[in-house]
Amino acid sequence: MGKVYVRVDDRLIHGQTVLAWCPTLSIQEIIAIDNDSASNPMLRSIMEMGVPKNYATKIVTVDQAKELLREDSSKTRLVIVKYPSRLMEIQEEIAGCEFIILGNIAKRSDSVHQVKGATGIFFLSEQDVKDIDSLVEKGFKVDFQQLPNAAGMSWSAFKKTFNRGQGA
């Protein structure tokens, strides 16, 4: 059975994913989970065209992801979702993953927490925090780490860096 890493990044598949994360984690298969992207041939094509052929790449709906992740695979997989809420939908299928990496989430209408980092800004809603807390309580290892060569920060330490209400 291959390893599974999970990343929360609202950009899904992009240069940083392919050039930094995949080599660092020895990824063989990228699974991006987003209903809108999976149902839009142009978006799928744009994301897939930037991925070298040595990475099997799938851009799928939540239901397709559940099926795919239930299948035994010897490949090391990187599962990418836009928001923590998506993790709640696939938590059974990602049980046993190596860890969940929080990476990038742009500001949304329900954002109340912001974290300014060296490589960008990360925003979370109250529901995002509740969802991640729930995953941690269930035994998932969750770290904030925007780049693979940057130090990771545990969820408990990361929560202490939140700036509530300052432009969020």
GROMACS .gro file of C-alpha atoms in nm:
model
  168
    1MET     CA    1   0.000   0.000   0.000
    2GLY     CA    2   0.135   0.340  -0.098
    3LYS     CA    3   0.152   0.645   0.124
    4VAL     CA    4  -0.109   0.919   0.114
    5TYR     CA    5  -0.040   1.285   0.185
    6VAL     CA    6  -0.318   1.542   0.194
    7ARG     CA    7  -0.283   1.912   0.115
    8VAL     CA    8  -0.533   2.194   0.158
    9ASP     CA    9  -0.459   2.452  -0.111
   10ASP     CA   10  -0.731   2.651  -0.285
   11ARG     CA   11  -0.518   2.665  -0.601
   12LEU     CA   12  -0.527   2.284  -0.629
   13ILE     CA   13  -0.260   2.186  -0.884
   14HIS     CA   14  -0.007   2.459  -0.967
   15GLY     CA   15   0.367   2.507  -1.010
   16GLN     CA   16   0.451   2.480  -0.641
   17THR     CA   17   0.266   2.149  -0.623
   18VAL     CA   18   0.450   1.999  -0.917
   19LEU     CA   19   0.797   2.153  -0.869
   20ALA     CA   20   0.826   2.145  -0.489
   21TRP     CA   21   0.578   1.918  -0.312
   22CYS     CA   22   0.571   1.622  -0.550
   23PRO     CA   23   0.948   1.566  -0.562
   24THR     CA   24   0.988   1.627  -0.188
   25LEU     CA   25   0.721   1.370  -0.097
   26SER     CA   26   0.814   1.128  -0.381
   27ILE     CA   27   0.461   1.159  -0.519
   28GLN     CA   28   0.355   0.931  -0.804
   29GLU     CA   29  -0.013   1.025  -0.828
   30ILE     CA   30  -0.190   1.359  -0.778
   31ILE     CA   31  -0.560   1.352  -0.692
   32ALA     CA   32  -0.727   1.694  -0.693
   33ILE     CA   33  -1.077   1.686  -0.547
   34ASP     CA   34  -1.311   1.961  -0.661
   35ASN     CA   35  -1.658   1.912  -0.807
   36ASP     CA   36  -1.644   2.232  -1.015
   37SER     CA   37  -1.301   2.166  -1.165
   38ALA     CA   38  -1.381   1.800  -1.233
   39SER     CA   39  -1.691   1.896  -1.431
   40ASN     CA   40  -1.516   2.170  -1.632
   41PRO     CA   41  -1.304   2.027  -1.916
   42MET     CA   42  -1.116   2.355  -1.964
   43LEU     CA   43  -1.014   2.385  -1.598
   44ARG     CA   44  -0.910   2.019  -1.592
   45SER     CA   45  -0.705   2.067  -1.906
   46ILE     CA   46  -0.531   2.378  -1.772
   47MET     CA   47  -0.434   2.204  -1.447
   48GLU     CA   48  -0.326   1.883  -1.620
   49MET     CA   49  -0.112   2.054  -1.886
   50GLY     CA   50   0.135   2.179  -1.625
   51VAL     CA   51   0.193   1.835  -1.476
   52PRO     CA   52   0.480   1.622  -1.608
   53LYS     CA   53   0.376   1.282  -1.743
   54ASN     CA   54   0.562   1.099  -1.465
   55TYR     CA   55   0.277   1.194  -1.228
   56ALA     CA   56  -0.055   1.021  -1.276
   57THR     CA   57  -0.304   1.307  -1.241
   58LYS     CA   58  -0.673   1.289  -1.161
   59ILE     CA   59  -0.910   1.580  -1.110
   60VAL     CA   60  -1.222   1.430  -0.964
   61THR     CA   61  -1.548   1.491  -0.782
   62VAL     CA   62  -1.589   1.397  -0.418
   63ASP     CA   63  -1.776   1.079  -0.511
   64GLN     CA   64  -1.511   0.979  -0.764
   65ALA     CA   65  -1.240   1.051  -0.506
   66LYS     CA   66  -1.405   0.826  -0.251
   67GLU     CA   67  -1.407   0.539  -0.500
   68LEU     CA   68  -1.050   0.607  -0.609
   69LEU     CA   69  -0.915   0.634  -0.255
   70ARG     CA   70  -1.084   0.309  -0.149
   71GLU     CA   71  -0.889   0.121  -0.416
   72ASP     CA   72  -0.559  -0.032  -0.309
   73SER     CA   73  -0.268   0.147  -0.467
   74SER     CA   74   0.105   0.102  -0.437
   75LYS     CA   75   0.158   0.462  -0.551
   76THR     CA   76   0.247   0.749  -0.320
   77ARG     CA   77  -0.045   0.988  -0.356
   78LEU     CA   78  -0.095   1.357  -0.297
   79VAL     CA   79  -0.461   1.435  -0.236
   80ILE     CA   80  -0.540   1.806  -0.275
   81VAL     CA   81  -0.857   1.985  -0.166
   82LYS     CA   82  -0.944   2.353  -0.171
   83TYR     CA   83  -1.095   2.380   0.177
   84PRO     CA   84  -1.099   2.187   0.506
   85SER     CA   85  -1.472   2.113   0.468
   86ARG     CA   86  -1.386   1.876   0.183
   87LEU     CA   87  -1.171   1.674   0.422
   88MET     CA   88  -1.476   1.606   0.635
   89GLU     CA   89  -1.639   1.441   0.334
   90ILE     CA   90  -1.344   1.209   0.266
   91GLN     CA   91  -1.213   1.150   0.617
   92GLU     CA   92  -1.279   0.775   0.607
   93GLU     CA   93  -1.097   0.743   0.276
   94ILE     CA   94  -0.791   0.936   0.397
   95ALA     CA   95  -0.768   0.766   0.737
   96GLY     CA   96  -0.410   0.654   0.777
   97CYS     CA   97  -0.267   0.935   0.564
   98GLU     CA   98   0.084   1.045   0.659
   99PHE     CA   99  -0.038   1.395   0.745
  100ILE     CA  100  -0.255   1.683   0.632
  101ILE     CA  101  -0.063   1.989   0.513
  102LEU     CA  102  -0.238   2.326   0.533
  103GLY     CA  103  -0.103   2.543   0.255
  104ASN     CA  104  -0.296   2.826   0.099
  105ILE     CA  105  -0.652   2.955   0.134
  106ALA     CA  106  -0.748   3.297   0.000
  107LYS     CA  107  -0.990   3.525   0.181
  108ARG     CA  108  -1.359   3.430   0.156
  109SER     CA  109  -1.675   3.594   0.282
  110ASP     CA  110  -1.677   3.381   0.599
  111SER     CA  111  -1.305   3.425   0.681
  112VAL     CA  112  -1.243   3.537   1.040
  113HIS     CA  113  -0.886   3.419   1.103
  114GLN     CA  114  -0.585   3.526   0.905
  115VAL     CA  115  -0.225   3.423   0.921
  116LYS     CA  116   0.031   3.626   0.732
  117GLY     CA  117   0.330   3.421   0.632
  118ALA     CA  118   0.647   3.472   0.434
  119THR     CA  119   0.492   3.322   0.121
  120GLY     CA  120   0.135   3.446   0.139
  121ILE     CA  121  -0.175   3.489   0.346
  122PHE     CA  122  -0.386   3.208   0.485
  123PHE     CA  123  -0.750   3.261   0.587
  124LEU     CA  124  -0.985   3.034   0.782
  125SER     CA  125  -1.350   3.047   0.877
  126GLU     CA  126  -1.484   2.935   1.215
  127GLN     CA  127  -1.615   2.623   1.039
  128ASP     CA  128  -1.269   2.552   0.895
  129VAL     CA  129  -1.124   2.564   1.248
  130LYS     CA  130  -1.397   2.333   1.380
  131ASP     CA  131  -1.340   2.088   1.095
  132ILE     CA  132  -0.964   2.078   1.149
  133ASP     CA  133  -1.008   2.047   1.526
  134SER     CA  134  -1.238   1.751   1.463
  135LEU     CA  135  -0.981   1.582   1.239
  136VAL     CA  136  -0.705   1.634   1.497
  137GLU     CA  137  -0.931   1.488   1.768
  138LYS     CA  138  -0.975   1.182   1.546
  139GLY     CA  139  -0.600   1.132   1.528
  140PHE     CA  140  -0.507   1.307   1.202
  141LYS     CA  141  -0.172   1.487   1.207
  142VAL     CA  142  -0.227   1.840   1.073
  143ASP     CA  143   0.054   2.087   1.003
  144PHE     CA  144   0.068   2.430   0.844
  145GLN     CA  145   0.345   2.440   0.586
  146GLN     CA  146   0.330   2.649   0.271
  147LEU     CA  147   0.657   2.526   0.118
  148PRO     CA  148   0.834   2.195   0.166
  149ASN     CA  149   1.163   2.365   0.257
  150ALA     CA  150   0.991   2.580   0.523
  151ALA     CA  151   0.946   2.459   0.878
  152GLY     CA  152   0.609   2.303   0.944
  153MET     CA  153   0.397   2.409   1.239
  154SER     CA  154   0.160   2.180   1.427
  155TRP     CA  155  -0.209   2.267   1.426
  156SER     CA  156  -0.204   2.356   1.798
  157ALA     CA  157   0.092   2.593   1.751
  158PHE     CA  158  -0.056   2.731   1.431
  159LYS     CA  159  -0.383   2.825   1.600
  160LYS     CA  160  -0.190   3.054   1.835
  161THR     CA  161  -0.076   3.266   1.538
  162PHE     CA  162  -0.427   3.363   1.428
  163ASN     CA  163  -0.512   3.732   1.398
  164ARG     CA  164  -0.888   3.751   1.442
  165GLY     CA  165  -1.073   4.032   1.272
  166GLN     CA  166  -0.773   4.216   1.128
  167GLY     CA  167  -0.888   4.245   0.771
  168ALA     CA  168  -1.026   3.893   0.765
   0.00000   0.00000   0.00000
